[in-house]
Amino acid sequence: MTRHPGLGRLTAGLATATVLCVTATGCVTVHGELEVLPGAKKSEAAQALKDFTDAYNAADKAFDPALDADRVTGSLGAINQAGLKARQTYNPDGNRAHKPLVLDDATYVIPKKAGWPRWFLADTDSNRDQDGGKLDTRWLVVFVRTGPDALWKAAYLGVLPASQVPEFALDGDGLATPVKPQDDELAVAPADLSASYTGYLQNGSPDVFTPSTSTSGWRETRRTTRRAGFSYQYIDQPLTGSTFAPLGLRTEDGGALVFFTSKHFERQVAAKGLRPEVNPDVKALLTGEVNSTLTKERVSSQLVHVPPRAAGAGSGADTGSGGKVRMLNRLPGLIAAKGE
């Protein structure tokens, strides 16, 4: 894989003006609120899920990103907004194939924590799968609220077989335990997952992930990609700031289910007389003119199971992953493109 310093164009950072300080334990302190409380009431969580689904359906039907812009954030927001913007460009009359998204049979996994932001996970069944059997999936949607006057926004989405949804560690009140960004009881701290993943994709190190299509398989696909007259270059960057922060919950096995975000650039360079192909989505998000070079910029969210550190090699405690991080789901989306 070839590094190329020109690929690192970053999107504008998102403001976090309400945050006053971050404590050493990872709790965000805003307006002096340090009491450990449930992230949301169940009725509040149910309303947040409904508000998101209503806004998502309105935006998808019209292909209008403005209609759900205030209900999405983080990696899901970046992917959703760019996708709607692109499809609106070449479908100005809206989505004739729109099928309303239904998310029901919801279980709300609500962590207790101090301060803001507060968040929770909605474990739902969608109408986008086949109920029962191997094709039955669960949609795990993470909602975040940054302050007492802020709206609940969907920040992460993970889709996985129902059989792979772990049992969460709950207290006597049925509340979950959030994992700290620098949790040293896990094989990899949540704060380090993005850098570990992008480093592995670039260099094969650190080798902390189990083999999968999104880890070793993706590296192999890049290595073997060939097309006469074209060369390919890749850059992978961690993405952890502000609304892209990792979020995780402790599981009963002592590990954690963690969502995290990364950014990926793919640069295609054509030989003289050739030109990279530009599809409608790329064209809609394109800046510059594609002569011989096309750079695609993607944001990707990952859902992983991180085993406890005690499950490392030689510990005798094995969660079935050999002490490595197991990739459960990856959701990438094109957010920008540049022609040269």
Short mmCIF file of C-alpha atoms in Angstrom, two decimals, residues 13-14 27 36 40 51 58 76 86 93 95 103 122 191 209 213 215-216 219 231 270 288 298 310 314 333:
data_model
loop_
_atom_site.label_atom_id
_atom_site.label_comp_id
_atom_site.label_asym_id
_atom_site.label_seq_id
_atom_site.Cartn_x
_atom_site.Cartn_y
_atom_site.Cartn_z
CA GLY A 13 -14.45 19.97 12.98
CA LEU A 14 -17.73 20.03 14.85
CA CYS A 27 -16.83 11.78 32.66
CA VAL A 36 -24.39 9.59 38.35
CA ALA A 40 -32.43 8.62 29.75
CA ASP A 51 -38.47 11.19 16.37
CA ALA A 58 -39.24 12.23 5.70
CA LEU A 76 -24.17 8.15 11.07
CA ALA A 86 -25.87 13.07 -3.45
CA ASP A 93 -38.24 14.91 -7.43
CA ASN A 95 -37.36 8.98 -3.79
CA LEU A 103 -37.85 0.10 13.93
CA ALA A 122 -31.78 1.08 21.17
CA ALA A 191 -10.00 5.51 22.75
CA PHE A 209 -8.25 -7.77 15.33
CA THR A 213 -13.69 -9.15 5.62
CA THR A 215 -9.75 -6.44 8.68
CA SER A 216 -7.41 -8.96 7.04
CA ARG A 219 -6.04 -5.53 3.42
CA SER A 231 -2.81 2.69 -9.72
CA ALA A 270 -4.93 6.88 -14.43
CA GLY A 288 -12.47 19.84 -8.97
CA ARG A 298 -15.28 7.93 3.25
CA ALA A 310 -7.47 -11.07 31.02
CA GLY A 314 -1.66 -17.25 28.02
CA GLY A 333 -20.24 5.94 3.43
#
